[in-house]
Amino acid sequence: MKIPFYARYRSPQDEESLLSCLKGTLATDGPCSKEADRRLAHLYPDSFSFLTSSCSAALETALELCSLKPGDEVILPSYNFPSAANAVLRAGGVPVFCDIDPDTQNISPSDAALKITSRTKVIIPVHYAGVACHMDELSCLAQEAGLTIVEDAAQAIGASCNGYPLGTLGEFGCVSFHYTKNISCGEGGLLLCRSKKTYETARCHRVHGTNRDAFFRGECDRYTWVLPGSSTAASELCAALLLAQLPCLEQITRIRRKRLHDYLLALKPLEQAGYARLMTIPDYAWPNGHIFYLRFADKSLRRHIEELLLKNEIEAKTHYVPLHLSPMGRKLGWCPEDLPESTACYDTLLRLPIHTELTGSHVERIAEIITKGCVS
Ligand SMILES: Cc1ncc(COP(=O)(O)O)c(C=O)c1O
């Protein structure tokens, strides 16, 4: 029986919520968007937030609001999706890639410290796999060097650091509701702002840089262009789907966390025998089971296991091409040897299926195949 890598969570309310939304006008900021914003505000009580069309759009807004000057530098991990790097380039900054910690694949605070210069203005920690970065250390670094923290919490809904939801520990946080995420509306995101003033500016940015909110509050007789902006509001239909998914978040997170711990238990002997390194969950991190991965001892073992799983109809996937290795990274002047841990991770990391349809016995079967494949 085939075990897929992804299985989108289907809420019993998905269809009803979409059908009811279709009865409305689909106008931007309609009842579904307002209700989704209200419910998300409960999840993130210490932040000011709104839905966006994607996490990438939220990152672009956040970087725009950092007011970078040409040549200003932004530190971010190379082992990453291109969204944050694109946002830096669009805002006129220079992306400075940083290496990762091999335990978590998150930004290495010590390498980040080495990369800080007088031009550094922003740092973008990515909470890989929904496991928190070392935010205490990064916050100290940021404070000492006067940097703004923009958290890329794309994978992190339902996860926290020392009890604080990921996305709320920096000046900005950006979450994704892409179809691959724990809860999803196809394409969607969330921008979290620490300050109300920045949030208000960000809200203008999302509606073409206009004062549309003020107009709807009756503060002006028509709305107009007040700052550089874009069109990044979520559609009513996406908000409707999210409304159906949000009540299931706790249940989804519970199941995914259980599978994560099942994998850790079943694959522990492989780590002890030196075939692979398991993902580490630091004490400060409460993960959401978004991704489960292993790092094999070398590239050929990773390839062998990937093929073996596929032969057994189990979909496993590698992950990012580190940005410094990508054609765009090369154009920006980076070489493979600049960030050795990110390059090694590219070669050795393999993600295993994890979703709400995966059972404990699936995990046992997968672990058994991997174990046999390593020892044979
Ligand atoms: C770390 C990270 N950041 C940003 C994104 C982009 O999210 P979105 O597709 O919602 O723009 C992703 C997508 O998977 C991601 O993994």
PDB file of C-alpha atoms and ligand atoms in Angstrom, residues 53-59 79-84 126-128 152-155 174-181 186-189 290-291 319-320, ligand 1:
ATOM      1  CA  SER A  53      -2.081  35.848  -0.014  1.00  0.00           C
ATOM      2  CA  SER A  54       1.053  33.838   0.959  1.00  0.00           C
ATOM      3  CA  CYS A  55       3.920  33.708   3.417  1.00  0.00           C
ATOM      4  CA  SER A  56       6.122  35.115   0.629  1.00  0.00           C
ATOM      5  CA  ALA A  57       3.841  38.165   0.425  1.00  0.00           C
ATOM      6  CA  ALA A  58       4.067  38.575   4.219  1.00  0.00           C
ATOM      7  CA  LEU A  59       7.897  38.388   4.035  1.00  0.00           C
ATOM      8  CA  TYR A  79      19.324  26.157   3.733  1.00  0.00           C
ATOM      9  CA  ASN A  80      16.008  27.774   2.938  1.00  0.00           C
ATOM     10  CA  PHE A  81      13.239  28.401   0.438  1.00  0.00           C
ATOM     11  CA  PRO A  82      13.938  31.411  -1.853  1.00  0.00           C
ATOM     12  CA  SER A  83      11.047  33.550  -0.504  1.00  0.00           C
ATOM     13  CA  ALA A  84      12.963  35.458   2.179  1.00  0.00           C
ATOM     14  CA  VAL A 126      13.680  30.203   9.656  1.00  0.00           C
ATOM     15  CA  HIS A 127      12.058  27.700  12.029  1.00  0.00           C
ATOM     16  CA  TYR A 128      12.861  24.648   9.915  1.00  0.00           C
ATOM     17  CA  ASP A 152      10.165  33.057   8.715  1.00  0.00           C
ATOM     18  CA  ALA A 153       7.627  30.877  10.520  1.00  0.00           C
ATOM     19  CA  ALA A 154       6.241  29.468   7.248  1.00  0.00           C
ATOM     20  CA  GLN A 155       6.283  25.911   8.648  1.00  0.00           C
ATOM     21  CA  CYS A 174       5.413  35.273   8.613  1.00  0.00           C
ATOM     22  CA  VAL A 175       3.356  32.059   8.485  1.00  0.00           C
ATOM     23  CA  SER A 176       2.258  29.962   5.491  1.00  0.00           C
ATOM     24  CA  PHE A 177      -1.024  28.210   4.712  1.00  0.00           C
ATOM     25  CA  HIS A 178       0.291  26.731   1.456  1.00  0.00           C
ATOM     26  CA  TYR A 179      -1.190  23.304   0.613  1.00  0.00           C
ATOM     27  CA  THR A 180       1.857  21.531   2.089  1.00  0.00           C
ATOM     28  CA  LYS A 181       1.460  23.101   5.540  1.00  0.00           C
ATOM     29  CA  GLY A 186      -4.225  26.261  -0.975  1.00  0.00           C
ATOM     30  CA  GLU A 187      -2.255  29.488  -0.917  1.00  0.00           C
ATOM     31  CA  GLY A 188      -2.283  31.854   2.032  1.00  0.00           C
ATOM     32  CA  GLY A 189      -0.201  33.442   4.759  1.00  0.00           C
ATOM     33  CA  HIS A 290       5.426  19.650  10.253  1.00  0.00           C
ATOM     34  CA  ILE A 291       8.418  17.696   8.918  1.00  0.00           C
ATOM     35  CA  HIS A 319      14.624  19.288   0.590  1.00  0.00           C
ATOM     36  CA  TYR A 320      16.055  22.668  -0.294  1.00  0.00           C
TER      37      TYR A 320
HETATM   38  C1  LIG B   1      10.823  28.384   4.994  1.00  0.00           C
HETATM   39  C2  LIG B   1       9.789  28.830   3.995  1.00  0.00           C
HETATM   40  N1  LIG B   1       9.560  30.146   3.833  1.00  0.00           N
HETATM   41  C3  LIG B   1       8.639  30.604   2.960  1.00  0.00           C
HETATM   42  C4  LIG B   1       7.881  29.731   2.209  1.00  0.00           C
HETATM   43  C5  LIG B   1       6.884  30.282   1.233  1.00  0.00           C
HETATM   44  O1  LIG B   1       5.561  30.124   1.684  1.00  0.00           O
HETATM   45  P1  LIG B   1       4.359  30.500   0.699  1.00  0.00           P
HETATM   46  O2  LIG B   1       4.254  29.389  -0.296  1.00  0.00           O
HETATM   47  O3  LIG B   1       3.153  30.583   1.594  1.00  0.00           O
HETATM   48  O4  LIG B   1       4.686  31.791   0.070  1.00  0.00           O
HETATM   49  C6  LIG B   1       8.084  28.364   2.350  1.00  0.00           C
HETATM   50  C7  LIG B   1       7.281  27.434   1.552  1.00  0.00           C
HETATM   51  O5  LIG B   1       7.165  26.274   1.751  1.00  0.00           O
HETATM   52  C8  LIG B   1       9.062  27.893   3.259  1.00  0.00           C
HETATM   53  O6  LIG B   1       9.322  26.576   3.431  1.00  0.00           O
END
